[in-house]
């Protein structure tokens, strides 16, 4: 394999830094060509000095001078601002984008990369939740692959390799259950941010860690799976598997089930997506069948974790409903992380926003943008933000 030039959008985040670990460990295979951050200028500068990319972008324009100054002795091009982030994705200097920005903000750059005909390694699930139909259609038109980085979707993708046109009966998305597995609303009502930020199996960015604690993450992943694998809503099942060893499964139309297993380590799906169809040898810890291994499975508690029920509703309803759900959830998580609302209030906020913002069955891209803005405004008005 010749060296692949990677554009990492969101290089300072949990996924972004782990992707750079993979690139650092495999310099013959990969180079980092574009790096972007929102406000973490210090880490972006460090990364740029080490990887010597073609371009860096800092979202926060106030940080431009600091980054420019620090990289003045290099030939790294420095840009700043939201528009520059999207424009950088249109620069033809890379072979694959790793979409690792968190939230709706990742949509624009990813659409631009697709427009340019670049394959996408997709971590940013919100892109597909908001506008999955348009993203997948445009990718198909450009004949470029969207390779999932999300561990569950990477698992399903890996199970589908070699299956050609064989029919999927359903997919089984595994969920760890998060830190509050088995808890009831009378406990959750008092949960504070520090507790919710402690995930038992994975170390991730703040937003997805809260989403994992509320099970919204699994709801977003159901919608992500629908678009990635062209499934109907009823073909997507969620099973709680607290050990996070089976990363997800596919049941085919003969009843046979394939699972992808391994230790919970995001570097694996990241390097799989970057190197696909090759696998890269590594010395990451291995799963050991000789050790006690009580792998268990149970139904999710939809009465307690109502976010998963709301996301399932949005999945079945379609149209702009997942976009509404996502926008309200982004505001809710933001408010919770700032101690403005309680743990269970996040669900209330999403539910009220879904009931309020007007439904569109087949939105255009502009209508998705408008829906996102309207849903954010309404959700924010609920907490006077
Ligand atoms: P982090 O919060 O750790 O990192 C987010 C990255 O995006 C950072 O580089 C951040 O810059 C940048 N960013 C934040 N806000 C904006 C914005 N408004 N505009 C442009 N850039 C922005 O998130 P994660 O790495 O945890 O997650 C990234 C995506 O991957 C999410 O969509 C998540 O759902 C998905 N994912 C993550 C997994 C994980 O293990 N972490 C697993 C599966 C999926 P700065 O550092 O400057 O703030
Ligand atoms: Mg996941």
Coordinates of C-alpha atoms and ligand atoms in Angstrom, one line a residue:
X1 CA 0.0 0.0 0.0
X2 CA 1.4 3.4 -0.9
X3 CA 1.3 6.1 1.7
X4 CA -2.2 7.4 2.2
X5 CA -2.6 11.1 3.1
X6 CA -5.2 11.6 5.8
X7 CA -7.1 14.8 6.6
X8 CA -8.2 14.6 10.3
X9 CA -11.1 16.9 11.0
X10 CA -11.1 17.0 14.8
X11 CA -7.5 16.0 15.3
X12 CA -7.4 17.2 19.0
X13 CA -10.3 15.0 20.1
X14 CA -10.4 11.5 21.5
X15 CA -10.7 9.9 18.1
X16 CA -8.4 12.4 16.4
X17 CA -5.5 11.9 18.9
X18 CA -5.9 8.1 18.7
X19 CA -5.9 8.3 14.9
X20 CA -2.6 10.3 15.1
X21 CA -1.2 7.5 17.3
X22 CA -2.1 5.0 14.5
X23 CA -0.4 7.3 11.9
X24 CA 2.7 7.8 14.2
X25 CA 3.0 4.0 14.5
X26 CA 2.6 3.4 10.7
X27 CA 4.6 6.2 9.0
X28 CA 5.1 4.1 5.8
X29 CA 1.3 3.7 5.4
X30 CA -0.1 7.1 6.4
X31 CA 0.7 10.8 6.7
X32 CA -1.4 13.6 8.3
X33 CA -2.1 16.2 5.6
X34 CA -4.8 18.3 7.3
X35 CA -5.3 18.8 11.0
X36 CA -8.2 20.8 12.6
X37 CA -9.3 21.8 16.1
X38 CA -12.0 24.1 17.4
X39 CA -10.2 25.8 20.3
X40 CA -7.3 23.6 21.6
X41 CA -4.6 25.7 19.9
X42 CA -1.8 24.2 22.1
X43 CA -2.4 20.6 21.1
X44 CA -3.0 21.6 17.4
X45 CA 0.4 23.3 17.4
X46 CA 2.1 20.4 19.0
X47 CA 0.5 18.0 16.5
X48 CA 1.5 20.3 13.5
X49 CA 5.1 20.5 14.7
X50 CA 5.3 16.7 14.9
X51 CA 3.4 15.7 11.8
X52 CA 4.2 18.7 9.5
X53 CA 0.8 18.7 7.7
X54 CA 0.0 20.7 4.7
X55 CA -2.8 22.6 6.4
X56 CA -4.1 23.3 9.9
X57 CA -7.4 25.0 10.7
X58 CA -8.4 26.3 14.1
X59 CA -12.2 26.9 14.4
X60 CA -11.9 29.7 16.9
X61 CA -10.7 32.8 15.0
X62 CA -9.3 34.4 18.2
X63 CA -6.6 31.6 18.3
X64 CA -5.4 32.2 14.7
X65 CA -2.5 34.5 15.6
X66 CA -1.2 32.1 18.3
X67 CA -1.2 29.2 15.9
X68 CA 0.2 31.2 13.0
X69 CA 3.0 32.5 15.2
X70 CA 3.9 29.1 16.6
X71 CA 4.2 27.6 13.1
X72 CA 5.9 30.6 11.5
X73 CA 9.1 28.6 11.0
X74 CA 7.3 25.8 9.2
X75 CA 5.6 25.7 5.8
X76 CA 2.3 24.6 7.3
X77 CA -0.6 26.7 6.0
X78 CA -2.8 28.1 8.8
X79 CA -6.5 29.0 8.5
X80 CA -9.1 29.9 11.0
X81 CA -12.9 30.1 11.4
X82 CA -15.9 27.9 10.6
X83 CA -15.9 28.7 6.9
X84 CA -12.2 27.8 6.6
X85 CA -12.9 24.5 8.2
X86 CA -15.4 23.6 5.4
X87 CA -13.1 25.1 2.7
X88 CA -10.2 23.0 3.9
X89 CA -12.2 19.9 3.2
X90 CA -12.4 21.1 -0.5
X91 CA -8.6 21.3 -0.8
X92 CA -7.4 18.5 -3.0
X93 CA -4.3 17.6 -1.0
X94 CA -5.4 14.4 0.8
X95 CA -6.6 10.9 0.0
X96 CA -9.1 10.2 2.8
X97 CA -10.9 12.3 5.4
X98 CA -11.3 11.1 9.0
X99 CA -14.4 12.8 10.1
X100 CA -13.8 13.2 13.8
X101 CA -15.4 16.5 14.7
X102 CA -18.2 16.1 17.3
X103 CA -21.8 16.9 16.5
X104 CA -23.6 18.7 13.7
X105 CA -20.5 20.9 13.0
X106 CA -19.0 17.9 11.2
X107 CA -21.6 17.8 8.5
X108 CA -20.4 20.6 6.2
X109 CA -16.7 19.5 6.0
X110 CA -17.8 15.9 5.3
X111 CA -20.2 16.9 2.6
X112 CA -17.4 19.0 1.0
X113 CA -15.0 16.0 1.1
X114 CA -17.6 13.8 -0.6
X115 CA -18.2 16.5 -3.2
X116 CA -14.4 16.4 -3.9
X117 CA -14.6 12.6 -4.3
X118 CA -12.6 11.7 -1.2
X119 CA -13.4 8.4 0.8
X120 CA -14.6 9.0 4.3
X121 CA -13.6 7.3 7.5
X122 CA -16.6 8.3 9.5
X123 CA -16.5 8.7 13.3
X124 CA -18.9 11.7 13.4
X125 CA -22.2 9.8 13.6
X126 CA -24.2 13.0 13.9
X127 CA -23.6 13.6 10.2
X128 CA -25.6 10.6 9.3
X129 CA -28.2 11.2 12.0
X130 CA -28.9 14.7 10.7
X131 CA -28.8 14.1 6.9
X132 CA -28.1 10.5 6.3
X133 CA -30.1 10.2 3.1
X134 CA -28.3 13.1 1.4
X135 CA -24.9 12.1 2.6
X136 CA -25.2 8.5 1.4
X137 CA -26.8 9.5 -1.9
X138 CA -24.0 12.0 -2.6
X139 CA -21.4 9.4 -1.7
X140 CA -23.0 6.8 -4.0
X141 CA -23.1 9.4 -6.8
X142 CA -19.4 10.0 -6.4
X143 CA -18.8 6.3 -5.9
X144 CA -16.8 6.9 -2.7
X145 CA -16.9 4.6 0.3
X146 CA -18.1 5.8 3.8
X147 CA -16.2 3.5 6.1
X148 CA -17.5 3.5 9.7
X149 CA -15.1 4.2 12.6
X150 CA -17.8 3.8 15.3
X151 CA -17.0 0.4 16.8
X152 CA -20.4 -1.1 16.4
X153 CA -20.6 -0.1 12.8
X154 CA -17.1 -1.2 12.1
X155 CA -18.1 -4.5 13.5
X156 CA -21.0 -4.8 11.2
X157 CA -19.0 -3.6 8.2
X158 CA -16.4 -6.3 9.0
X159 CA -19.1 -9.0 9.3
X160 CA -20.4 -8.0 5.8
X161 CA -17.0 -8.2 4.0
X162 CA -17.3 -11.1 1.6
X163 CA -21.1 -11.4 1.9
X164 CA -21.8 -9.8 -1.5
X165 CA -25.6 -9.6 -2.1
X166 CA -26.5 -11.9 0.7
X167 CA -29.5 -10.6 2.6
X168 CA -29.3 -9.2 6.1
X169 CA -32.2 -10.3 8.3
X170 CA -31.2 -7.9 11.1
X171 CA -28.3 -6.4 12.8
X172 CA -27.7 -6.5 16.5
X173 CA -26.1 -3.4 17.9
X174 CA -24.4 -4.1 21.3
X175 CA -24.5 -1.5 24.0
X176 CA -22.4 -1.5 27.1
X177 CA -25.3 0.1 29.0
X178 CA -23.0 2.9 30.3
X179 CA -22.2 3.7 33.9
X180 CA -25.9 3.6 35.0
X181 CA -26.9 0.2 33.8
X182 CA -29.5 -1.3 36.1
X183 CA -30.3 2.1 37.7
X184 CA -33.8 3.6 37.9
X185 CA -35.1 7.1 37.5
X186 CA -35.1 7.8 41.3
X187 CA -31.3 7.4 41.1
X188 CA -30.8 9.1 37.8
X189 CA -32.6 12.2 38.8
X190 CA -29.7 13.1 41.1
X191 CA -26.8 12.2 38.8
X192 CA -24.2 14.9 38.3
X193 CA -21.9 15.5 35.4
X194 CA -18.7 14.1 37.0
X195 CA -20.4 10.8 37.6
X196 CA -21.9 10.7 34.2
X197 CA -18.5 11.4 32.6
X198 CA -17.1 8.1 33.9
X199 CA -17.7 5.4 31.4
X200 CA -16.8 1.8 32.5
X201 CA -15.3 0.5 29.2
X202 CA -14.4 3.4 26.9
X203 CA -12.5 6.7 27.3
X204 CA -14.1 9.2 24.9
X205 CA -15.0 12.9 24.4
X206 CA -17.5 14.5 26.8
X207 CA -20.5 14.6 24.5
X208 CA -20.4 11.0 23.5
X209 CA -19.7 9.9 27.1
X210 CA -22.9 11.7 28.3
X211 CA -24.8 10.2 25.3
X212 CA -23.6 6.8 26.4
X213 CA -24.8 7.4 29.9
X214 CA -28.3 8.3 28.7
X215 CA -28.3 5.6 25.9
X216 CA -28.9 8.4 23.4
X217 CA -25.6 7.2 21.8
X218 CA -27.2 3.9 21.0
X219 CA -30.2 5.6 19.5
X220 CA -28.0 7.8 17.3
X221 CA -26.2 4.6 16.3
X222 CA -29.4 2.9 15.2
X223 CA -30.0 5.8 12.9
X224 CA -26.4 5.8 11.7
X225 CA -26.7 2.0 11.0
X226 CA -29.9 2.5 9.0
X227 CA -28.1 4.8 6.5
X228 CA -24.7 3.0 6.4
X229 CA -26.2 -0.4 5.7
X230 CA -29.4 0.6 3.9
X231 CA -31.7 -1.1 6.5
X232 CA -35.3 -0.7 7.5
X233 CA -36.0 0.4 11.1
X234 CA -37.3 -3.0 12.1
X235 CA -34.1 -4.7 11.1
X236 CA -32.1 -2.9 13.8
X237 CA -32.0 -4.4 17.3
X238 CA -30.2 -3.2 20.4
X239 CA -28.8 -5.6 23.0
X240 CA -27.1 -4.6 26.2
X241 CA -23.7 -6.4 26.5
X242 CA -21.9 -4.9 29.5
X243 CA -18.4 -6.4 28.7
X244 CA -18.1 -4.6 25.3
X245 CA -16.3 -7.6 23.8
X246 CA -18.7 -8.4 21.0
X247 CA -18.9 -5.1 19.1
X248 CA -22.0 -5.9 17.1
X249 CA -23.5 -8.7 15.0
X250 CA -25.2 -9.4 11.8
X251 CA -27.9 -12.1 11.4
X252 CA -28.3 -13.2 7.8
X253 CA -31.5 -14.5 6.1
X254 CA -30.5 -18.2 6.9
X255 CA -30.4 -17.4 10.6
X256 CA -26.6 -17.5 10.8
X257 CA -25.1 -14.8 13.0
X258 CA -21.6 -13.3 12.5
X259 CA -20.1 -11.3 15.3
X260 CA -16.9 -9.2 15.5
X261 CA -15.1 -9.4 18.8
X262 CA -12.0 -7.8 20.4
X263 CA -10.9 -5.7 23.3
X264 CA -12.7 -2.3 23.6
X265 CA -10.1 -0.1 22.0
X266 CA -11.0 2.6 19.4
X267 CA -7.6 2.4 17.8
X268 CA -8.7 -0.9 16.2
X269 CA -11.8 0.4 14.2
X270 CA -9.8 3.6 13.4
X271 CA -6.9 1.7 11.9
X272 CA -9.3 -0.7 10.1
X273 CA -11.1 2.2 8.5
X274 CA -7.9 4.0 7.5
X275 CA -6.2 0.9 6.0
X276 CA -9.2 -0.9 4.6
X277 CA -9.2 -3.4 2.9
X278 CA -5.9 -4.2 4.6
X279 CA -5.4 -5.1 8.2
X280 CA -2.4 -3.7 10.1
X281 CA -0.5 -5.8 12.6
X282 CA -0.2 -4.3 16.1
X283 CA 0.6 -5.2 19.7
X284 CA -2.6 -4.0 21.3
X285 CA -3.9 -6.2 24.2
X286 CA -5.7 -9.4 23.0
X287 CA -8.9 -10.9 24.3
X288 CA -8.0 -14.0 26.2
X289 CA -10.6 -16.9 26.2
X290 CA -8.7 -18.6 29.0
X291 CA -9.7 -15.9 31.5
X292 CA -13.2 -15.9 33.1
X293 CA -15.4 -14.5 30.4
X294 CA -19.0 -14.3 31.3
X295 CA -20.3 -12.6 28.2
X296 CA -23.9 -11.6 28.9
X297 CA -26.7 -10.1 27.0
X298 CA -29.9 -8.4 28.1
X299 CA -32.7 -6.1 26.9
X300 CA -32.3 -2.4 27.2
X301 CA -34.5 -0.7 29.8
X302 CA -36.4 1.7 27.6
X303 CA -38.7 2.9 30.5
X304 CA -35.7 4.2 32.4
X305 CA -33.5 5.3 29.5
X306 CA -36.2 7.0 27.5
X307 CA -33.7 8.7 25.1
X308 CA -33.3 5.3 23.4
X309 CA -37.1 5.1 23.0
X310 CA -37.2 8.7 21.6
X311 CA -34.4 7.9 19.1
X312 CA -36.2 4.7 18.1
X313 CA -39.3 6.9 17.4
X314 CA -37.3 9.3 15.3
X315 CA -35.8 6.3 13.4
X316 CA -39.2 5.0 12.5
X317 CA -40.7 8.4 11.8
X318 CA -37.8 9.4 9.5
X319 CA -37.8 12.8 7.6
X320 CA -36.3 15.6 9.7
X321 CA -37.2 13.9 13.0
X322 CA -33.7 12.5 13.6
X323 CA -32.3 16.0 12.9
X324 CA -34.6 17.5 15.4
X325 CA -33.7 14.8 18.0
X326 CA -30.0 15.4 17.4
X327 CA -30.1 19.2 17.7
X328 CA -32.2 19.1 20.9
X329 CA -29.8 16.5 22.3
X330 CA -26.7 18.6 21.5
X331 CA -28.3 21.5 23.4
X332 CA -29.4 19.3 26.2
X333 CA -25.9 17.7 26.7
X334 CA -24.3 21.2 26.5
X335 CA -26.7 22.4 29.2
X336 CA -26.1 19.3 31.4
X337 CA -22.3 19.7 31.1
X338 CA -22.7 23.2 32.4
X339 CA -24.8 22.1 35.3
X340 CA -27.8 24.1 33.9
X341 CA -30.2 21.1 33.8
X342 CA -30.4 17.7 35.5
X343 CA -29.7 14.2 34.0
X344 CA -33.4 13.4 33.3
X345 CA -34.1 16.9 32.0
X346 CA -32.1 16.1 28.9
X347 CA -34.8 13.6 27.9
X348 CA -37.6 16.1 28.6
X349 CA -35.9 18.7 26.4
X350 CA -35.5 16.3 23.5
X351 CA -39.1 15.1 23.8
X352 CA -40.6 18.6 23.9
X353 CA -38.5 19.7 20.9
X354 CA -39.6 16.7 18.9
X355 CA -43.2 17.6 19.6
X356 CA -42.7 21.2 18.7
X357 CA -40.6 21.6 15.6
X358 CA -42.5 21.0 12.4
X359 CA -42.1 17.7 10.6
X360 CA -40.9 17.5 7.1
X361 CA -41.0 14.1 5.4
X362 CA -38.4 14.6 2.7
X363 CA -36.2 17.5 3.6
X364 CA -33.7 19.2 1.3
X365 CA -30.3 19.9 2.6
X366 CA -31.3 23.5 3.3
X367 CA -34.4 22.2 5.2
X368 CA -32.1 20.1 7.4
X369 CA -30.0 23.2 8.2
X370 CA -33.2 25.2 9.0
X371 CA -34.5 22.3 11.1
X372 CA -31.3 22.1 13.1
X373 CA -31.4 25.9 13.8
X374 CA -35.1 25.8 14.7
X375 CA -34.7 22.8 17.0
X376 CA -31.6 24.4 18.7
X377 CA -33.5 27.7 19.3
X378 CA -36.5 25.9 20.7
X379 CA -34.4 23.6 23.0
X380 CA -32.3 26.5 24.2
X381 CA -35.5 28.5 25.0
X382 CA -36.5 25.8 27.4
X383 CA -33.5 26.6 29.6
X384 CA -33.2 30.3 28.7
X385 CA -29.8 29.8 27.2
Ligands
LIG1 P1 -14.0 15.1 21.3 O1 -14.9 16.1 22.0 O2 -13.0 14.4 22.1 O3 -13.3 15.8 20.0 C1 -14.0 16.6 19.1 C2 -13.1 17.2 18.1 O4 -13.8 18.1 17.3 C3 -12.0 18.1 18.7 O5 -10.9 18.1 17.8 C4 -12.6 19.4 18.8 O6 -11.7 20.5 18.8 C5 -13.4 19.5 17.5 N1 -14.6 20.3 17.6 C6 -15.4 20.4 18.6 N2 -16.4 21.3 18.3 C7 -16.2 21.7 17.1 C8 -16.9 22.6 16.2 N3 -18.0 23.3 16.6 N4 -16.3 22.8 15.0 C9 -15.2 22.2 14.6 N5 -14.6 21.3 15.4 C10 -15.0 21.1 16.6 O7 -15.0 14.0 20.5 P2 -14.7 12.5 20.2 O8 -13.4 12.3 19.6 O9 -15.0 11.7 21.4 O10 -15.8 12.2 19.1 C11 -15.7 12.7 17.8 C12 -16.9 12.0 17.0 O11 -16.6 10.7 16.9 C13 -18.2 12.2 17.6 O12 -19.2 12.4 16.6 C14 -18.5 10.9 18.3 O13 -19.8 10.6 18.4 C15 -17.7 9.9 17.4 N6 -17.3 8.7 18.1 C16 -16.4 8.8 19.1 C17 -15.9 7.7 19.8 C18 -14.9 7.8 20.9 O14 -14.4 6.8 21.4 N7 -14.5 9.0 21.3 C19 -16.4 6.4 19.5 C20 -17.4 6.4 18.4 C21 -17.8 7.5 17.7 P3 -11.1 21.0 20.3 O15 -10.3 19.9 20.9 O16 -10.3 22.2 19.9 O17 -12.4 21.3 21.1
LIG2 MG1 -20.2 3.3 19.2

